PDB file of C-alpha atoms (C1' of nucleotides) in Angstrom:
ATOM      1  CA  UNK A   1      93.155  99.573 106.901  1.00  0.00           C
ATOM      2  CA  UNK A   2      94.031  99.233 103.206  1.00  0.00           C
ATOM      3  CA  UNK A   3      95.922 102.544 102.065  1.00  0.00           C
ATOM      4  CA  UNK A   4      93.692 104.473  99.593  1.00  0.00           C
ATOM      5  CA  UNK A   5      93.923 105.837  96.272  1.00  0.00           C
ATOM      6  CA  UNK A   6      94.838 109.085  97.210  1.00  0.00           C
ATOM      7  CA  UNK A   7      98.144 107.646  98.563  1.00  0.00           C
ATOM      8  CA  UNK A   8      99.510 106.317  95.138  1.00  0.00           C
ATOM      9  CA  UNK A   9      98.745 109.773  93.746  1.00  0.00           C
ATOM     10  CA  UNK A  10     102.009 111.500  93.839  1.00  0.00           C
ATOM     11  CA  UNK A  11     105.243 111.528  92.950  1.00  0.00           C
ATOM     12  CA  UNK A  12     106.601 107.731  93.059  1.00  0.00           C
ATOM     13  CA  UNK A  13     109.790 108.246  94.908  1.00  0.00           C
ATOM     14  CA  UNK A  14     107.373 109.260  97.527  1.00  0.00           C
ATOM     15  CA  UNK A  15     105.256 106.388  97.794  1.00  0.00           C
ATOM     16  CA  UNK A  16     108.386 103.842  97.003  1.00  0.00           C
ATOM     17  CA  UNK A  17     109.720 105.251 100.565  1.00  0.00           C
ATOM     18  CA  UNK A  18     106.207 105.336 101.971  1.00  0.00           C
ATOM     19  CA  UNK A  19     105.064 102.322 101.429  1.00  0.00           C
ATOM     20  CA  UNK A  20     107.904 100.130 103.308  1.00  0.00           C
ATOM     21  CA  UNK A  21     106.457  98.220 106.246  1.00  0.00           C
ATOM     22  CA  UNK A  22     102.599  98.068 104.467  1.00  0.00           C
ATOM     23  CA  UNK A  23     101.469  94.327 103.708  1.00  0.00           C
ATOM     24  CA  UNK A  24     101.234  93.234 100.237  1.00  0.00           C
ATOM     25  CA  UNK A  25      97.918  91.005  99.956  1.00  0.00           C
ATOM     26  CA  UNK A  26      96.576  88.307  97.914  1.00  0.00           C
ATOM     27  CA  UNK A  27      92.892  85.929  98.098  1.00  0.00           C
ATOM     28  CA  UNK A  28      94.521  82.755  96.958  1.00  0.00           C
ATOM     29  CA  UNK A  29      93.995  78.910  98.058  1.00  0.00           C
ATOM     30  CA  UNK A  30      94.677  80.209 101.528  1.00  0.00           C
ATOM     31  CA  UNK A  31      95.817  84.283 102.046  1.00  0.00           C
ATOM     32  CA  UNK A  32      98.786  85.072 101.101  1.00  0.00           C
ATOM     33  CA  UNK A  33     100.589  88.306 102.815  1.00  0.00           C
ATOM     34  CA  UNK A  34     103.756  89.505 102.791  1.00  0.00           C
ATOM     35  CA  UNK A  35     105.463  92.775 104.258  1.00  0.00           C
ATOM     36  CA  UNK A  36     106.854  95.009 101.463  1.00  0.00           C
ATOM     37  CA  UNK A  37     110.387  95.402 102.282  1.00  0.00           C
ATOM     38  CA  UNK A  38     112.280  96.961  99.137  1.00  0.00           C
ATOM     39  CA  UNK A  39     110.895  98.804  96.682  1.00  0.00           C
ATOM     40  CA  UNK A  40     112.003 100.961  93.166  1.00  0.00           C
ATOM     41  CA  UNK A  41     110.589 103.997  91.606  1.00  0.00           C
ATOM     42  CA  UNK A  42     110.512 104.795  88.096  1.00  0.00           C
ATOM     43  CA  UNK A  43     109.267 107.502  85.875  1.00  0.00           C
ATOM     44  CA  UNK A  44     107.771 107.845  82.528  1.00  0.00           C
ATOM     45  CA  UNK A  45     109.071 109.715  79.286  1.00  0.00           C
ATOM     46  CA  UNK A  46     112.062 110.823  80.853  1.00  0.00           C
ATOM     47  CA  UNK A  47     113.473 107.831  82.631  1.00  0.00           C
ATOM     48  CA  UNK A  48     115.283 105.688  79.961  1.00  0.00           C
ATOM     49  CA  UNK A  49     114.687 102.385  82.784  1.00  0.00           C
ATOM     50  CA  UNK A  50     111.053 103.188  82.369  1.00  0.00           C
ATOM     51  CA  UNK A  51     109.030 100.560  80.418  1.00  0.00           C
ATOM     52  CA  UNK A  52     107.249 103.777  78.972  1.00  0.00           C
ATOM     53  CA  UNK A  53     110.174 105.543  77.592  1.00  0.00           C
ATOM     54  CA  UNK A  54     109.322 104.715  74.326  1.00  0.00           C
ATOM     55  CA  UNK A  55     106.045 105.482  74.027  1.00  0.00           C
ATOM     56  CA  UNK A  56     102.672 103.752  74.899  1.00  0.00           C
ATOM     57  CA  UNK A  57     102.506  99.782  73.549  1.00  0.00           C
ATOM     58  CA  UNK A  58      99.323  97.649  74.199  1.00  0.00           C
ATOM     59  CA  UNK A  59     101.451  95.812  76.917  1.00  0.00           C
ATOM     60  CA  UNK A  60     102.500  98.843  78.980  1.00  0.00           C
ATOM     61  CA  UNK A  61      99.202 101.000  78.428  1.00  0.00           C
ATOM     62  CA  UNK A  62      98.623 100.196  82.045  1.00  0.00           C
ATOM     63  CA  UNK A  63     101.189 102.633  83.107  1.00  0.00           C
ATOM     64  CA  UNK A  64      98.731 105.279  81.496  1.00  0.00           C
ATOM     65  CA  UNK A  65      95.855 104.460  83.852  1.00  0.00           C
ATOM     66  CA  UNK A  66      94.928 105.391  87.464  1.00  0.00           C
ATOM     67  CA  UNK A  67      97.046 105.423  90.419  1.00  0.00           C
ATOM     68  CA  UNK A  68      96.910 102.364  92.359  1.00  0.00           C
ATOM     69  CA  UNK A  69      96.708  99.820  89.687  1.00  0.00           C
ATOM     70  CA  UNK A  70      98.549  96.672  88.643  1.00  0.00           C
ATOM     71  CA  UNK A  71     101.204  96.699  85.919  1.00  0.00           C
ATOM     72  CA  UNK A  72     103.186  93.703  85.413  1.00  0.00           C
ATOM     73  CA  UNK A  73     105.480  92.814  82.812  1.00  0.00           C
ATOM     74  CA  UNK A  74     108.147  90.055  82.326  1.00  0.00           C
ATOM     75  CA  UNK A  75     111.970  90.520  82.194  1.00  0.00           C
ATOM     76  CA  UNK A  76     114.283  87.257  81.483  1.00  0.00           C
ATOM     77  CA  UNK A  77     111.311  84.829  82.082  1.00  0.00           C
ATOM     78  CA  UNK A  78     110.245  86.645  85.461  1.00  0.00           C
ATOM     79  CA  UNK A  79     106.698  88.919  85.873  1.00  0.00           C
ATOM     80  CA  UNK A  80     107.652  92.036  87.590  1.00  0.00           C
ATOM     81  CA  UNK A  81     104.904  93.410  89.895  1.00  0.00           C
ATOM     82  CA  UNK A  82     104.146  97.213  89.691  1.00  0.00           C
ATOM     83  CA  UNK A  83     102.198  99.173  91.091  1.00  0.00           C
ATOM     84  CA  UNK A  84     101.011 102.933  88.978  1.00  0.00           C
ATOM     85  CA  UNK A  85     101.600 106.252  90.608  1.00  0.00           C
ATOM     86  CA  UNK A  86      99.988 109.848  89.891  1.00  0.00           C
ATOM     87  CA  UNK A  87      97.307 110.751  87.856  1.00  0.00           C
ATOM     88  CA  UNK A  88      95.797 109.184  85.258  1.00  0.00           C
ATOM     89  CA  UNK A  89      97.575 109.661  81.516  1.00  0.00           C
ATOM     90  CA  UNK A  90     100.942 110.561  83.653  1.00  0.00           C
ATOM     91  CA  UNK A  91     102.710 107.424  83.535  1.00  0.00           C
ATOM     92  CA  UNK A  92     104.992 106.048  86.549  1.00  0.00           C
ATOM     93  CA  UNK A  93     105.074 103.704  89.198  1.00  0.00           C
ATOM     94  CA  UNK A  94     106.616 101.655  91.957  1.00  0.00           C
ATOM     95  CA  UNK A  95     108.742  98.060  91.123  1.00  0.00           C
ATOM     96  CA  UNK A  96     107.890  96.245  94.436  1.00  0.00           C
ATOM     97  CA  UNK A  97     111.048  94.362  94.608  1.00  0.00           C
ATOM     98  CA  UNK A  98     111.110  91.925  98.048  1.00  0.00           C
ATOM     99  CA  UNK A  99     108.668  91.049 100.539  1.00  0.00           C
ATOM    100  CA  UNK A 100     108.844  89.296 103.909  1.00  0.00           C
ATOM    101  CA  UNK A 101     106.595  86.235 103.943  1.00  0.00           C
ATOM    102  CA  UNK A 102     103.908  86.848 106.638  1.00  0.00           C
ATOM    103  CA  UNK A 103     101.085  84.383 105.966  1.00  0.00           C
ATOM    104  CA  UNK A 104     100.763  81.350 103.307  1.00  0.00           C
ATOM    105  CA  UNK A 105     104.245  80.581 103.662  1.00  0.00           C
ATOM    106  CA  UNK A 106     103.352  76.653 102.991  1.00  0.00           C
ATOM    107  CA  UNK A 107     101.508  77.831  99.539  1.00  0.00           C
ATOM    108  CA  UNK A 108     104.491  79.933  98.792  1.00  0.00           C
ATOM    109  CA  UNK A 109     106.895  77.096  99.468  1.00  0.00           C
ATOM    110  CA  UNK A 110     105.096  74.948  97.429  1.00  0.00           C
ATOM    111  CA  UNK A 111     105.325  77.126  94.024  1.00  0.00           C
ATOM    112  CA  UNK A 112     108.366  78.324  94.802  1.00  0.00           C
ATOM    113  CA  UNK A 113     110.370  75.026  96.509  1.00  0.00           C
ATOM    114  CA  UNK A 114     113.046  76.448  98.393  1.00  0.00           C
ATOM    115  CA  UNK A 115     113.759  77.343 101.993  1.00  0.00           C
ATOM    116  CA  UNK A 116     111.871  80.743 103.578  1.00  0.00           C
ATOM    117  CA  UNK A 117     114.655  83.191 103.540  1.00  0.00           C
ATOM    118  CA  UNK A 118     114.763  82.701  99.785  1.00  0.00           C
ATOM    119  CA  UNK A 119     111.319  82.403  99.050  1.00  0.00           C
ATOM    120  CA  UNK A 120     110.683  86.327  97.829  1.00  0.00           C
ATOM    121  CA  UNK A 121     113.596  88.449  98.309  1.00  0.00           C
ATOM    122  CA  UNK A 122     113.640  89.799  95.106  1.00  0.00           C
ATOM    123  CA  UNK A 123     111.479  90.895  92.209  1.00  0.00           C
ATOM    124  CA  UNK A 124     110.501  87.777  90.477  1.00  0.00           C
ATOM    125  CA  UNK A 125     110.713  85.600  92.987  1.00  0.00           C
ATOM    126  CA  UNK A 126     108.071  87.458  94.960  1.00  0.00           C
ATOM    127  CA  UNK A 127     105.657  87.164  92.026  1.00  0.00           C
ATOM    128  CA  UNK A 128     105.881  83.233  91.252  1.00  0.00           C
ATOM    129  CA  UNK A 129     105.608  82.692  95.218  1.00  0.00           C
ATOM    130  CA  UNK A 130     102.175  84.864  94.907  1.00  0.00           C
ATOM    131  CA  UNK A 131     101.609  83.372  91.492  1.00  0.00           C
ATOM    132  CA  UNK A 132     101.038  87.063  90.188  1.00  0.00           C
ATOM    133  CA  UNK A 133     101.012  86.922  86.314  1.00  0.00           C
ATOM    134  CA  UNK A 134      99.980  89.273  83.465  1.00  0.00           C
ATOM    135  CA  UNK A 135      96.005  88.232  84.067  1.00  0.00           C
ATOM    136  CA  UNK A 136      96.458  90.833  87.087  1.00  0.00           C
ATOM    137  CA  UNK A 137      97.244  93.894  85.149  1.00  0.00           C
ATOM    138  CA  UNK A 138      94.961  96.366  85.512  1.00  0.00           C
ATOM    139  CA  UNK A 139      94.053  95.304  89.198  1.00  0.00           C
ATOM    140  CA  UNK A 140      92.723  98.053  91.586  1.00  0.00           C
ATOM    141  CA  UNK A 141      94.994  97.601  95.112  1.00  0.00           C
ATOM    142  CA  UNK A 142      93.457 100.242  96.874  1.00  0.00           C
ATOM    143  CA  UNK A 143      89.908  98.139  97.096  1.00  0.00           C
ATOM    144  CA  UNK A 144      89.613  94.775  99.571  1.00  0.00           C
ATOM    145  CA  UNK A 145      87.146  93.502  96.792  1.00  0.00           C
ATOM    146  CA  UNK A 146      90.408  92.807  94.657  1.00  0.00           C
ATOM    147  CA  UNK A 147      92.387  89.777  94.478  1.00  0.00           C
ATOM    148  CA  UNK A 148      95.389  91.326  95.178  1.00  0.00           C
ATOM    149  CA  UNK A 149      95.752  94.593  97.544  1.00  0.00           C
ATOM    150  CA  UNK A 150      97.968  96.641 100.266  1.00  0.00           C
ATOM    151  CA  UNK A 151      96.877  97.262 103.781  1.00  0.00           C
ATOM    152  CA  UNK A 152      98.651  99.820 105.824  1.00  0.00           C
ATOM    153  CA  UNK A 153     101.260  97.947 107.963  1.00  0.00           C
ATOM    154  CA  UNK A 154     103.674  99.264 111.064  1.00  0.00           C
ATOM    155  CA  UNK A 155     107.550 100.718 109.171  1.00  0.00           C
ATOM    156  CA  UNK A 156     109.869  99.996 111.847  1.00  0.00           C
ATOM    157  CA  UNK A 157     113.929 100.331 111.512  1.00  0.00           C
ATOM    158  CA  UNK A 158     115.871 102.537 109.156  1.00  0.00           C
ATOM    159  CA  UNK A 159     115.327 103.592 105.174  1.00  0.00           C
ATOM    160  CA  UNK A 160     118.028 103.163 103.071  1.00  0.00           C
ATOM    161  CA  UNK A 161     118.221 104.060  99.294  1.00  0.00           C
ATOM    162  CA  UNK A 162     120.145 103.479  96.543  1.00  0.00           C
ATOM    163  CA  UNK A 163     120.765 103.208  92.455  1.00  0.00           C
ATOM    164  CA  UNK A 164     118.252 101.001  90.899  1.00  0.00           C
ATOM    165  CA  UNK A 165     119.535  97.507  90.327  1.00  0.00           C
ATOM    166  CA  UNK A 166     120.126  95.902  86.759  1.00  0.00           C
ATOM    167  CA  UNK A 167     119.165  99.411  85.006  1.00  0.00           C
ATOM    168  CA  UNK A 168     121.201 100.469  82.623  1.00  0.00           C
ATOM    169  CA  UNK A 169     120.703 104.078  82.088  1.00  0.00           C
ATOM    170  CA  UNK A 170     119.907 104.850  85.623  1.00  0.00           C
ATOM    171  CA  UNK A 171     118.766 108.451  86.767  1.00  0.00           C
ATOM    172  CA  UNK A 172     121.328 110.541  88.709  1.00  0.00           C
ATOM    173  CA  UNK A 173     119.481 109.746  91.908  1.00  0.00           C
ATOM    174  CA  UNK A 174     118.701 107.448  94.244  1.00  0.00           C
ATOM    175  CA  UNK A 175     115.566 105.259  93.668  1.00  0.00           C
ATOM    176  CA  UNK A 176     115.613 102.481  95.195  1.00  0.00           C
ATOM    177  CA  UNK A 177     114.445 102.221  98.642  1.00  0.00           C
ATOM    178  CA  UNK A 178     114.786  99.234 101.295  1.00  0.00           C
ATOM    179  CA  UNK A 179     114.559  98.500 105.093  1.00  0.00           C
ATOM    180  CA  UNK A 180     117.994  98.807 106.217  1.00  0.00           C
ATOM    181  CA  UNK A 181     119.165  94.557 108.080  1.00  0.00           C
ATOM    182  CA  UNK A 182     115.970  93.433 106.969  1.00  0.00           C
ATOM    183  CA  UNK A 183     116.819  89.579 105.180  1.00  0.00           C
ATOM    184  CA  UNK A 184     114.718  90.228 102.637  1.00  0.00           C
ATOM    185  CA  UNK A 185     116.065  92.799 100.798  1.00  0.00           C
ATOM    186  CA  UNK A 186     117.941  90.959  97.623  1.00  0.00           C
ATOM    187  CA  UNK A 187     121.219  92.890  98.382  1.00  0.00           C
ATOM    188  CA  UNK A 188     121.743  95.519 100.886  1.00  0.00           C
TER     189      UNK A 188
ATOM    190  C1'  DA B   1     114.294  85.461  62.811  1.00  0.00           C
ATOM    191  C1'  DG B   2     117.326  87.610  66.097  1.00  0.00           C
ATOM    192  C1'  DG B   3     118.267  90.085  70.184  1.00  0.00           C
ATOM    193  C1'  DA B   4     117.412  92.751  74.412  1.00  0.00           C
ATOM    194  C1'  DA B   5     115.533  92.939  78.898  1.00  0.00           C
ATOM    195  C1'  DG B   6     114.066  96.621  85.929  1.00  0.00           C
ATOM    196  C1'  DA B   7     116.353  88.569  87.022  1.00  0.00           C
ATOM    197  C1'  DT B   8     117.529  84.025  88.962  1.00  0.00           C
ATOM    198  C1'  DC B   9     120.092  79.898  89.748  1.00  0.00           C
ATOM    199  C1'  DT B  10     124.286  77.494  90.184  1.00  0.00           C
ATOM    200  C1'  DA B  11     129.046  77.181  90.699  1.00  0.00           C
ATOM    201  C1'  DC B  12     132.850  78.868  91.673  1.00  0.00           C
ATOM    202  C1'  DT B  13     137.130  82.542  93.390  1.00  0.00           C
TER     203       DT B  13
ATOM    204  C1'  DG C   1     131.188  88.551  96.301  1.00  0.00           C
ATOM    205  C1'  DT C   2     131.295  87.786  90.723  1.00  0.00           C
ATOM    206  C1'  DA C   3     130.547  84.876  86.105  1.00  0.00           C
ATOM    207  C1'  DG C   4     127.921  82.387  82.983  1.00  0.00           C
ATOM    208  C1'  DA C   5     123.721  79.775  81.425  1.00  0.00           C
ATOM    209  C1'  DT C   6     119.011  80.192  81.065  1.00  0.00           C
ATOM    210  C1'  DC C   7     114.561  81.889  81.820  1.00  0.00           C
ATOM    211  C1'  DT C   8     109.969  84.259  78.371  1.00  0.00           C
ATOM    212  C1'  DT C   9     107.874  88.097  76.255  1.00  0.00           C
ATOM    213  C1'  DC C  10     108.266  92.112  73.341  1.00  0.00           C
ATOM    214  C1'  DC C  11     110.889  95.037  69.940  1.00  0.00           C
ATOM    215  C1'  DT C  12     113.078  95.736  65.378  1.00  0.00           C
ATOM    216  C1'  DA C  13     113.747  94.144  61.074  1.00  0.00           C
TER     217       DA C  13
END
DNA sequence: AGGAAGATCTACT
DNA sequence: GTAGATCTTCCTA
């Protein structure tokens, strides 16, 4: 089952905690999955972490459009995989941050070159292990006739949150959300 | 042209 | 665990 639309319509400290345990998926050479493991939320005019704190640019417009679309952006030579949250023209969204490799882990190895338990525990190694770029912005993960989208998966174990990692001017609460022991989760 | 940025890799204490 | 070099776009001038 591939969680709907509906689902990325709300609040995106909600969905950041909701969607731990669903499967991240990708049509590549072979399929690619991976279990979404540690995620971030972040707001719009009023979060000064938020890439649309400063207004709407042509590269972050995507955080203007419809829930449960692709935003990705780069940060010291990494693409940073997004995904948009509430209604249309409200802008915010979910930083997936580490997955658990699942299927493809040969093609991931390949593009990535190092061992499994480093192969996408963290934000921008996740994206060059599913070769997720820029072209994807704009992509609609609530629809299995995408390239890339999120089926419903099983959250077992315990949620743990805390401050966003690498943000400057964080918010006064937690954001960041992560399966507590998992390996995958860049730091614990 | 210069610098910052939601990170990563390597090499250490 | 932390420190420093380096990664590539976008912002500000």
């Amino acid at each position: 089952m591939i969680l709907p639309r509906k689902f990325y319509e709300r609040d995106p400290a909600i969905v950041a905690k909701e969607i731990l345990g669903s499967i991240l998926v990708k049509r590549d050479q072979s399929i690619l999955k991976g279990k979404i493991v540690e995620t971030e939320a972040y707001y719009g005019l009023s979060d000064p972490a938020s890439r649309a704190f400063k207004g709407k640019r042509d590269y972050n417009k995507w955080m203007w459009g419809e829930a449960g679309t692709l935003f990705i952006y780069m940060v010291h030579g990494n693409w940073l995989l997004n995904i948009i949250t509430e209604k249309k023209d409200i802008p915010s969204g979910i930083l997936i941050r580490a997955v658990e490799p699942i299927d493809g882990i040969e093609e991931m190895k390949k593009r990535r070159g190092v061992n499994t338990k480093n192969l996408t525990s963290g934000p921008g190694k996740l994206t060059k292990a599913f070769d997720i770029t820029k072209r994807h912005n704009g992509t609609k993960v609530y629809t299995p006739a995408s390239e890339i989208f999120i089926e419903k998966g099983k959250m077992h174990g315990e949620i743990k949150t805390s401050p966003r990692i690498g943000v400057k001017e964080d918010l006064p609460h937690h954001l960041r959300f992560f399966i507590k022991g998992n390996p995958f989760v860049s730091r614990q």
